PDB file of C-alpha atoms in Angstrom:
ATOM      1  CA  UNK A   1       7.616-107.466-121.405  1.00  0.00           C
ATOM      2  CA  UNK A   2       4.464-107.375-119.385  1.00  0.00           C
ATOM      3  CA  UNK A   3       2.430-104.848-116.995  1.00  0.00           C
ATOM      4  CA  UNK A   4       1.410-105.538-113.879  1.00  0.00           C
ATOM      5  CA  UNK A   5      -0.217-103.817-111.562  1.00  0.00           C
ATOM      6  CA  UNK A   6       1.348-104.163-107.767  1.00  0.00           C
ATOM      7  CA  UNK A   7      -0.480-101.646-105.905  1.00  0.00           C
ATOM      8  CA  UNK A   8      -2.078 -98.346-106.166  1.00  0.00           C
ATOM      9  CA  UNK A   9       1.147 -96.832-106.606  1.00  0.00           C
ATOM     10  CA  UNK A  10       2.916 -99.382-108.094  1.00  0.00           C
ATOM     11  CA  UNK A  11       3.486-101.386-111.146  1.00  0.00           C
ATOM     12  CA  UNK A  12       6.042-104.087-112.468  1.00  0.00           C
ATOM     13  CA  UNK A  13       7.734-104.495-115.590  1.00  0.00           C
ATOM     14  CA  UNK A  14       8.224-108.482-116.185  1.00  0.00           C
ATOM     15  CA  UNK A  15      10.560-109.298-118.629  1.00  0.00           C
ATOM     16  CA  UNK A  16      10.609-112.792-118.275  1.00  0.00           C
ATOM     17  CA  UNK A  17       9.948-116.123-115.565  1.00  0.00           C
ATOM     18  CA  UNK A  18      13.727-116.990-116.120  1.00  0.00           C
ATOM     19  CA  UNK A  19      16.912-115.634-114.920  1.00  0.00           C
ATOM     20  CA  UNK A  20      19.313-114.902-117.166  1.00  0.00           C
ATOM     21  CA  UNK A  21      22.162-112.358-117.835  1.00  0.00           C
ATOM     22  CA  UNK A  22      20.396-111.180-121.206  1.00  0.00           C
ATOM     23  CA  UNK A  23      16.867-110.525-119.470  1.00  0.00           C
ATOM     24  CA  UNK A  24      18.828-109.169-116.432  1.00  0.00           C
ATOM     25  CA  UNK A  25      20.399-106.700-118.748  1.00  0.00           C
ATOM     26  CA  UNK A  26      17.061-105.285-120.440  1.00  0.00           C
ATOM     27  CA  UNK A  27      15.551-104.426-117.377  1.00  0.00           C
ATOM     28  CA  UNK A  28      18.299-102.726-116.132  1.00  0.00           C
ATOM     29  CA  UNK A  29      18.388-100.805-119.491  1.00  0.00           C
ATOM     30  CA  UNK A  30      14.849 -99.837-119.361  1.00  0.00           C
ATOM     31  CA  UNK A  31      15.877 -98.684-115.661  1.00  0.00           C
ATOM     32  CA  UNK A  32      18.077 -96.501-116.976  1.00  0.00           C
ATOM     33  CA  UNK A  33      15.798 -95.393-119.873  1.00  0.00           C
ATOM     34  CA  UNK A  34      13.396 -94.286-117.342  1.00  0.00           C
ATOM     35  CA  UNK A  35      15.712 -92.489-115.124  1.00  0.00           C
ATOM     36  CA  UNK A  36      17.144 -90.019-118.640  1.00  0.00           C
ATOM     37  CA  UNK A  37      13.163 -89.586-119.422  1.00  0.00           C
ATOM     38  CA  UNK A  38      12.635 -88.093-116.002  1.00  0.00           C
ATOM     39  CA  UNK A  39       8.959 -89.689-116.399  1.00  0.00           C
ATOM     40  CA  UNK A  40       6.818 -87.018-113.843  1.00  0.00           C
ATOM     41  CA  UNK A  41       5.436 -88.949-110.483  1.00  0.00           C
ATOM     42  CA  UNK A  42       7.807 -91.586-110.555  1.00  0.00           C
ATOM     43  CA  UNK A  43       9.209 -91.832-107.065  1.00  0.00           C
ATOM     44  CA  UNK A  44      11.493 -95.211-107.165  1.00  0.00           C
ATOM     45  CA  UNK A  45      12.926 -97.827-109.177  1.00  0.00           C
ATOM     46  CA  UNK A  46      13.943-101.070-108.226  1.00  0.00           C
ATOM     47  CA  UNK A  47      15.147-103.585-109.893  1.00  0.00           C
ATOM     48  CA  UNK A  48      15.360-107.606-109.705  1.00  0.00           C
ATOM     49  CA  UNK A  49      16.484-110.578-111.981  1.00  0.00           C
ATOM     50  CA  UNK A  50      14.156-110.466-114.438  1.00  0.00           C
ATOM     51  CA  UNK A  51      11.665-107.848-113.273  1.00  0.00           C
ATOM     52  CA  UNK A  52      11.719-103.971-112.044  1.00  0.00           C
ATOM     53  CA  UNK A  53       9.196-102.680-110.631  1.00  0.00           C
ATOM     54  CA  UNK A  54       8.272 -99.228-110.053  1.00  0.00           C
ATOM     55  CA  UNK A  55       7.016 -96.659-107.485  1.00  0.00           C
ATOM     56  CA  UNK A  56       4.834 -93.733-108.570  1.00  0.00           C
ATOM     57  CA  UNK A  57       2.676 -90.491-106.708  1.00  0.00           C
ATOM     58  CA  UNK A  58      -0.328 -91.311-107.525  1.00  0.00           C
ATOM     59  CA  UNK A  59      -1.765 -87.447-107.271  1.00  0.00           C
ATOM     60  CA  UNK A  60       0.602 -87.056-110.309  1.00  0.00           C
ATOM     61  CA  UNK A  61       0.104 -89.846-112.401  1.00  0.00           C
ATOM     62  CA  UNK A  62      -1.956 -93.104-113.296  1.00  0.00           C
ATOM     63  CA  UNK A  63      -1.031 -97.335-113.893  1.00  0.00           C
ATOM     64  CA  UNK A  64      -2.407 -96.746-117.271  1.00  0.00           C
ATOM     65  CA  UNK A  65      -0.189 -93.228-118.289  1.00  0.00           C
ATOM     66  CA  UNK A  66       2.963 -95.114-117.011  1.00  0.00           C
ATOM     67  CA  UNK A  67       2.453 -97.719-118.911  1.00  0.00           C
ATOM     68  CA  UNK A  68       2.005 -95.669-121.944  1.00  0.00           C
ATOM     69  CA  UNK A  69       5.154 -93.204-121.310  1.00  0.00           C
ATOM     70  CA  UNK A  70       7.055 -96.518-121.063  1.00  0.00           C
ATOM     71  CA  UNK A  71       5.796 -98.494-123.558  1.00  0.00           C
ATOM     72  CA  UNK A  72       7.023 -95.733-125.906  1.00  0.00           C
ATOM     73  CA  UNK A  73      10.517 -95.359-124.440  1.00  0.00           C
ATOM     74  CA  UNK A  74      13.419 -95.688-127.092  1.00  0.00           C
ATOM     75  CA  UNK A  75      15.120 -97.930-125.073  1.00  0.00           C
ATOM     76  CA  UNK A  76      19.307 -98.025-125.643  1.00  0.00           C
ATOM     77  CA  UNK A  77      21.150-101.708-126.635  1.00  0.00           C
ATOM     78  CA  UNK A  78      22.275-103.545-123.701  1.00  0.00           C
ATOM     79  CA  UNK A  79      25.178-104.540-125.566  1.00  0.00           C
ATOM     80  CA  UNK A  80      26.324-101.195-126.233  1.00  0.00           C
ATOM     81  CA  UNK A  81      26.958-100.711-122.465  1.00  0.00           C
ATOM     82  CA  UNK A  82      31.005-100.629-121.122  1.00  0.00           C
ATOM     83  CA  UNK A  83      31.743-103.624-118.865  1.00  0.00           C
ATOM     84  CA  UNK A  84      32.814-102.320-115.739  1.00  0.00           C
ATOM     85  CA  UNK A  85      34.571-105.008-113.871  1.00  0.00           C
ATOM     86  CA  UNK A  86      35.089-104.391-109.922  1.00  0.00           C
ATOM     87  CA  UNK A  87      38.127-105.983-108.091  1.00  0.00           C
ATOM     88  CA  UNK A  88      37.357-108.035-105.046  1.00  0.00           C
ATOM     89  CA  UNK A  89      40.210-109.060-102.871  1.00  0.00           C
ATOM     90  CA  UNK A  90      39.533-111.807-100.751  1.00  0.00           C
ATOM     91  CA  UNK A  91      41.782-113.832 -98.224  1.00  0.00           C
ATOM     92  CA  UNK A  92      40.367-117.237 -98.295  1.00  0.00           C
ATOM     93  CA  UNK A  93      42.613-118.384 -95.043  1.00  0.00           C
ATOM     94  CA  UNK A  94      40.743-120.839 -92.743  1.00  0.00           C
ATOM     95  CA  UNK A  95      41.044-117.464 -90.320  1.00  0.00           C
ATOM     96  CA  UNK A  96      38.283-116.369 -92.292  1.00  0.00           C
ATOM     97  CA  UNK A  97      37.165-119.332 -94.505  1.00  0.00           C
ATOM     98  CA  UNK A  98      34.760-120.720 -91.611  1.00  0.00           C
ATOM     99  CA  UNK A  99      33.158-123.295 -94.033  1.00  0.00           C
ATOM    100  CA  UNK A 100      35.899-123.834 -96.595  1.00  0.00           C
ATOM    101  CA  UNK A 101      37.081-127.167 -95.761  1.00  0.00           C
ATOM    102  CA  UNK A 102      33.629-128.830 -95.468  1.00  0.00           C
ATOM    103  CA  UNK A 103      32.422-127.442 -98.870  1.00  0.00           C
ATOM    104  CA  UNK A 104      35.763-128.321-100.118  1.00  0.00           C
ATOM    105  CA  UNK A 105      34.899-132.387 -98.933  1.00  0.00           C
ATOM    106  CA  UNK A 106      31.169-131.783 -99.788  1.00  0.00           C
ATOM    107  CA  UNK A 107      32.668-131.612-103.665  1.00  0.00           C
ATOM    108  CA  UNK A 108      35.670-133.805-103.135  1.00  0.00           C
ATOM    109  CA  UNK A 109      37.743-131.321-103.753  1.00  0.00           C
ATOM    110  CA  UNK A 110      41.174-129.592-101.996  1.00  0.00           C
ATOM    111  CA  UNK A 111      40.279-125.916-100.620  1.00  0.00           C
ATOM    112  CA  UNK A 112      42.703-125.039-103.312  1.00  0.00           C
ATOM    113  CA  UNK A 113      40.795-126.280-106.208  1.00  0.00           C
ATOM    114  CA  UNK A 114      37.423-124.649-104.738  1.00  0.00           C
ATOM    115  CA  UNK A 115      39.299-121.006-104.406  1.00  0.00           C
ATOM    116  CA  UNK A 116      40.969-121.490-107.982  1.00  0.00           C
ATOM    117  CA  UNK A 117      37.066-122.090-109.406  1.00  0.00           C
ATOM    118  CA  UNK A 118      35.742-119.568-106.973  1.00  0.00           C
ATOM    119  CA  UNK A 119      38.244-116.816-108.183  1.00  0.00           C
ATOM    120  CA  UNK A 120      38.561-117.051-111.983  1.00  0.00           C
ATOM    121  CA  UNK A 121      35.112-116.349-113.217  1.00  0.00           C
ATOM    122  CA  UNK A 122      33.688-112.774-113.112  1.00  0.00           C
ATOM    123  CA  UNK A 123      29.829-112.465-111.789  1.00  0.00           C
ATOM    124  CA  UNK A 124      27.238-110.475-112.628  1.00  0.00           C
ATOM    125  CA  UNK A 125      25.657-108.209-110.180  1.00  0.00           C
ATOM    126  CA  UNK A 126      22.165-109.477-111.034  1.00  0.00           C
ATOM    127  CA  UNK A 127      21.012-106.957-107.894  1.00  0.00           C
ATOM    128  CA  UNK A 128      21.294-105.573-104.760  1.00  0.00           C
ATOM    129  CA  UNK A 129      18.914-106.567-101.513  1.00  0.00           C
ATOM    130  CA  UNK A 130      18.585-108.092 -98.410  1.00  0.00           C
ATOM    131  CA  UNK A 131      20.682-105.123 -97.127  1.00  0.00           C
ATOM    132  CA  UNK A 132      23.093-102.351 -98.374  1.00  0.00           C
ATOM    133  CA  UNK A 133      25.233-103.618-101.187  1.00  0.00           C
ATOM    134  CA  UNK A 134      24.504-107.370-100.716  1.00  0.00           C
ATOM    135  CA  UNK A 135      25.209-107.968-104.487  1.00  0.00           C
ATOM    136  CA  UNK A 136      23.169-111.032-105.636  1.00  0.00           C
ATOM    137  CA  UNK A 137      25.716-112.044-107.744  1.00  0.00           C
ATOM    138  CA  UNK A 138      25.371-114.507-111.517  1.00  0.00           C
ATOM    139  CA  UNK A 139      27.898-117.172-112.811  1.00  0.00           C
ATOM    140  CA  UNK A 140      28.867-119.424-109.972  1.00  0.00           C
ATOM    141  CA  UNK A 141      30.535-122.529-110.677  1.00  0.00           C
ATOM    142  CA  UNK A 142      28.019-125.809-110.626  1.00  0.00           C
ATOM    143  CA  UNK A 143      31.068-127.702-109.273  1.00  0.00           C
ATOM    144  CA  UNK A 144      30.821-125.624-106.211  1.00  0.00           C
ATOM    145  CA  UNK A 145      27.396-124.740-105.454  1.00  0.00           C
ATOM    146  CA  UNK A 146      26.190-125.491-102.053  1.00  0.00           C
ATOM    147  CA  UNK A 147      23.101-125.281-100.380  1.00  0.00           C
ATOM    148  CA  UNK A 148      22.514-123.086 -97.400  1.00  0.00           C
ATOM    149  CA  UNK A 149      23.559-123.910 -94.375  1.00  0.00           C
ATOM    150  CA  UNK A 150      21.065-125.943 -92.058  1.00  0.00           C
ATOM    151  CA  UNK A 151      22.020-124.220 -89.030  1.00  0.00           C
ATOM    152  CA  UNK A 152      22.147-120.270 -89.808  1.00  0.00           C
ATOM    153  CA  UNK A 153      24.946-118.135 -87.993  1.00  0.00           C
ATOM    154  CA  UNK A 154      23.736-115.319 -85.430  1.00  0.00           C
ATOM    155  CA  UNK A 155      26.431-113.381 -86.782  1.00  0.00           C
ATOM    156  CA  UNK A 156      28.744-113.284 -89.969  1.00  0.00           C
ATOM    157  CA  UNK A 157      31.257-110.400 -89.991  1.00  0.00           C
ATOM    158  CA  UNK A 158      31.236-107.681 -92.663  1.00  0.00           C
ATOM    159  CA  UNK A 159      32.927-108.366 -95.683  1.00  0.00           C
ATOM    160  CA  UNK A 160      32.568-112.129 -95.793  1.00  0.00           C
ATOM    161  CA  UNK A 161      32.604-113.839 -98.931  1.00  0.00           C
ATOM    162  CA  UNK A 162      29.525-116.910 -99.100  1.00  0.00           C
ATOM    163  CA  UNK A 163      28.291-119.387-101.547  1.00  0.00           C
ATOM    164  CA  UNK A 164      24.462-120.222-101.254  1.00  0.00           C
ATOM    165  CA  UNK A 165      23.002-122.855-103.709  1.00  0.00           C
ATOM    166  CA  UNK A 166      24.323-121.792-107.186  1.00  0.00           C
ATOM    167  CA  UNK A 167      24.856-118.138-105.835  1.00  0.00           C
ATOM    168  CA  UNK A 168      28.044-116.500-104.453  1.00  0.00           C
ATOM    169  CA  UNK A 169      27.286-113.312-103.123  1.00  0.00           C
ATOM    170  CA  UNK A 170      29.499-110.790-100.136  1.00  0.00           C
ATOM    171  CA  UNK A 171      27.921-109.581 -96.514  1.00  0.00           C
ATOM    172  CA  UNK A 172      28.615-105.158 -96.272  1.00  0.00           C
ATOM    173  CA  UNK A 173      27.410-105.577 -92.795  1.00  0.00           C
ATOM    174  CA  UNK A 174      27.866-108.171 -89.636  1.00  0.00           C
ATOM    175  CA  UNK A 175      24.500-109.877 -90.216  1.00  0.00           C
ATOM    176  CA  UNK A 176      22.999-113.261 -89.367  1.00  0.00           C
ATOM    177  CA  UNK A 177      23.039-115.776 -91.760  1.00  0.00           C
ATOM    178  CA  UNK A 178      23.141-119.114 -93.706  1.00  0.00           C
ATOM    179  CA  UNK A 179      25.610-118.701 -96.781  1.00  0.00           C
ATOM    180  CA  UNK A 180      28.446-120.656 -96.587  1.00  0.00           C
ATOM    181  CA  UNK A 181      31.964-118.627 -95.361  1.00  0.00           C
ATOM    182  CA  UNK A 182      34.497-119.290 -97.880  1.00  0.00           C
ATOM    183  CA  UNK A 183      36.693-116.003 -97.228  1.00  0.00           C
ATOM    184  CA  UNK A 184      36.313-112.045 -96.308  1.00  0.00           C
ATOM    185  CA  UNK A 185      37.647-109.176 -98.150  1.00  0.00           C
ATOM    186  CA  UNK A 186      39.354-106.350 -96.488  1.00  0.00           C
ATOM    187  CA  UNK A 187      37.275-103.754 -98.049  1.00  0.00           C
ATOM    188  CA  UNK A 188      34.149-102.076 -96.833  1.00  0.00           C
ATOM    189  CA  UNK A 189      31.396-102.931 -99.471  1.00  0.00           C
ATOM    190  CA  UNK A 190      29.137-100.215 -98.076  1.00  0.00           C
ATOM    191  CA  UNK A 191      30.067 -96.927 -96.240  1.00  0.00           C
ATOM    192  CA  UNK A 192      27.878 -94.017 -96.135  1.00  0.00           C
ATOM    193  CA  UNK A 193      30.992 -91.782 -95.488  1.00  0.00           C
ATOM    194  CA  UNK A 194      31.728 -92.683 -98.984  1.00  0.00           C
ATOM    195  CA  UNK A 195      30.996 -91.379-102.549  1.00  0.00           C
ATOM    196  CA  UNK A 196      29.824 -93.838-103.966  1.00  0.00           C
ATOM    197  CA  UNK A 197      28.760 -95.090-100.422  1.00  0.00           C
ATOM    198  CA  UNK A 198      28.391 -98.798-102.603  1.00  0.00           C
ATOM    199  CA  UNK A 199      31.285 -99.272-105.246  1.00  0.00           C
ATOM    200  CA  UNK A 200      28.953-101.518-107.447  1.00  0.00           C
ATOM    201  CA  UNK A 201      25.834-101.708-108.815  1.00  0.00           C
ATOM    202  CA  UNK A 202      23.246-103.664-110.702  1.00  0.00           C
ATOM    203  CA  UNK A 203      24.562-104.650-114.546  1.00  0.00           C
ATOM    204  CA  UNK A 204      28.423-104.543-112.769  1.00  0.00           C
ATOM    205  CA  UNK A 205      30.879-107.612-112.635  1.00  0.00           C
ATOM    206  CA  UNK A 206      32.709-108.705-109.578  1.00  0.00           C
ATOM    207  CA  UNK A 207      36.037-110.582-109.577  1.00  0.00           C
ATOM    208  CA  UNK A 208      37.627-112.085-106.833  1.00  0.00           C
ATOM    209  CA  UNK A 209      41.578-111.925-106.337  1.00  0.00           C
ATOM    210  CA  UNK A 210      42.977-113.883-103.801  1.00  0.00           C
ATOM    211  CA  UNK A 211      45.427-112.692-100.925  1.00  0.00           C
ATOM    212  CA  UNK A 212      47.292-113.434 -97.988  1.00  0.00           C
ATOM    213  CA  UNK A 213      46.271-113.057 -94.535  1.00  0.00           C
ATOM    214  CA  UNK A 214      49.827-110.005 -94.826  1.00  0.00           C
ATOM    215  CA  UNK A 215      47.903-108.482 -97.732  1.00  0.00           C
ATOM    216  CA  UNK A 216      44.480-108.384 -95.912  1.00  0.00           C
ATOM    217  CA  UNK A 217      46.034-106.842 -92.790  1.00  0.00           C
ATOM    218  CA  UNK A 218      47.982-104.043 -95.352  1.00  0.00           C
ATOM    219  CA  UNK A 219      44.869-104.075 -97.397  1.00  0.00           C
ATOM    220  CA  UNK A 220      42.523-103.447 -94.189  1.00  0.00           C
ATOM    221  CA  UNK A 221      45.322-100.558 -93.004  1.00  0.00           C
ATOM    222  CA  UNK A 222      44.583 -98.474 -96.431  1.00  0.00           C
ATOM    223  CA  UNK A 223      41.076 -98.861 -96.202  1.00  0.00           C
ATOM    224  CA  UNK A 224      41.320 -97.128 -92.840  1.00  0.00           C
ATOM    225  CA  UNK A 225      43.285 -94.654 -93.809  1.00  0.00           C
ATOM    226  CA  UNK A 226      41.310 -93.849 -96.734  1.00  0.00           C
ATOM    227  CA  UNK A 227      44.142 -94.695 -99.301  1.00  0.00           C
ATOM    228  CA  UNK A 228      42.911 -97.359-100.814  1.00  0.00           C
ATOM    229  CA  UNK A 229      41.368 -97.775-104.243  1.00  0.00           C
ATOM    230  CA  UNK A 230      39.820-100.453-105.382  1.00  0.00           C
ATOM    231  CA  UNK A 231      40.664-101.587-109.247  1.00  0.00           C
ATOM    232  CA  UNK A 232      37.687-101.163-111.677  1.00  0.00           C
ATOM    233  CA  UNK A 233      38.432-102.709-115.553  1.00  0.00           C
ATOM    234  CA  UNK A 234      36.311-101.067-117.985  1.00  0.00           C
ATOM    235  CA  UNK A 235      35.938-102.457-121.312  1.00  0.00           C
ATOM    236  CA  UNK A 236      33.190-102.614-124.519  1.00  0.00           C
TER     237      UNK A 236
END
């Protein structure tokens, strides 16, 4: 790992130039480490791939005493961490799969065979950005990976499901964009009426379950009603 320093309040922590599930996971642990130290100045924490940087007062503290706090940190195993697994349903009917069929004959495949790849691997929340629990999400299939699109939508509705280049990743809010719309999920991936207002969060899994168009209309109804709850598998 390696100290830089961003700004006068600022420094980053960079674990490595690739991006990879093991360097994801150490800087989320040193996140973490961080956070139980309760380090005095430090104001904010955010993490990336393979990188977190962090926010400090500097009236309280220095670049050089942060370093040294951290650098002395018994940091926890990764691998010692439960698996939390979070549930996606998704309904990947052409209702709401606006780019299915064209990625589907991009790869020469049937839009079955791209939502059977699409659905049985789990991803790993690498991070969240671009807005409220957009999870920028690990382990995509090569055989569907698809470049952005080259005209960008003004508007993509909440809780559409998108493949960008070798990412896969799910819009909380109606947003403009480029991914590619292979479904939507019923849920609401961010609500600030909720605790948590975002279900996932950075070192999480994702899995996507496919439905019907029936079961994302009864689906949507619970969410409304606040019945719903969404299935989480934890494991070692």
């Amino acid at each position: 790992m390696k100290f830089f320093d961003v700004s006068e309040n600022c420094i980053s922590c960079v674990f490595n130039e690739k991006i990879a599930p093991d360097i994801n996971k150490s800087v989320i642990a040193l996140s973490r480490a961080i956070e139980q130290a309760q380090i005095e100045g430090i104001t904010e924490l955010v993490n990336s791939y393979n990188t977190l940087v962090i926010y400090f007062n500097d009236d309280i503290t220095t670049h050089d005493e942060l370093k040294k706090h951290i650098s002395e940190l018994k940091i926890a195993d990764s691998n010692t961490e439960k698996k939390r697994t979070f549930v996606i349903p998704v309904c990947y009917d052409k209702k709401y799969a606006l780019d299915l069929e064209e990625l589907a004959a991009t790869h020469e495949l049937t839009t079955e065979e791209v939502i059977q790849i699409h659905s049985e691997n789990e991803y790993l929340v690498y991070m969240l950005g671009f807005m409220p629990g957009f999870p920028y999400l690990g382990g995509l299939d090569e055989r569907i990976a698809t470049p952005r699109r080259s005209s960008p939508r003004k508007a993509i509705p909440a809780g559409s499901v998108g493949i960008a280049a070798n990412q896969t990743g799910m819009y909380p809010l109606q947003s403009p964009g480029g991914w590619n719309i292979i479904g939507q999920t019923p849920l609401k991936l961010y609500d600030p009426n909720r605790n948590p207002v975002v279900y996932y969060e950075a070192g999480d899994y994702i899995k996507y379950e496919p439905i019907t168009l029936e079961q994302f209309d009864e689906i949507k109804r619970q969410v409304e009603a606040g019945t719903y709850e969404i299935q989480v598998k934890e494991e070692k």
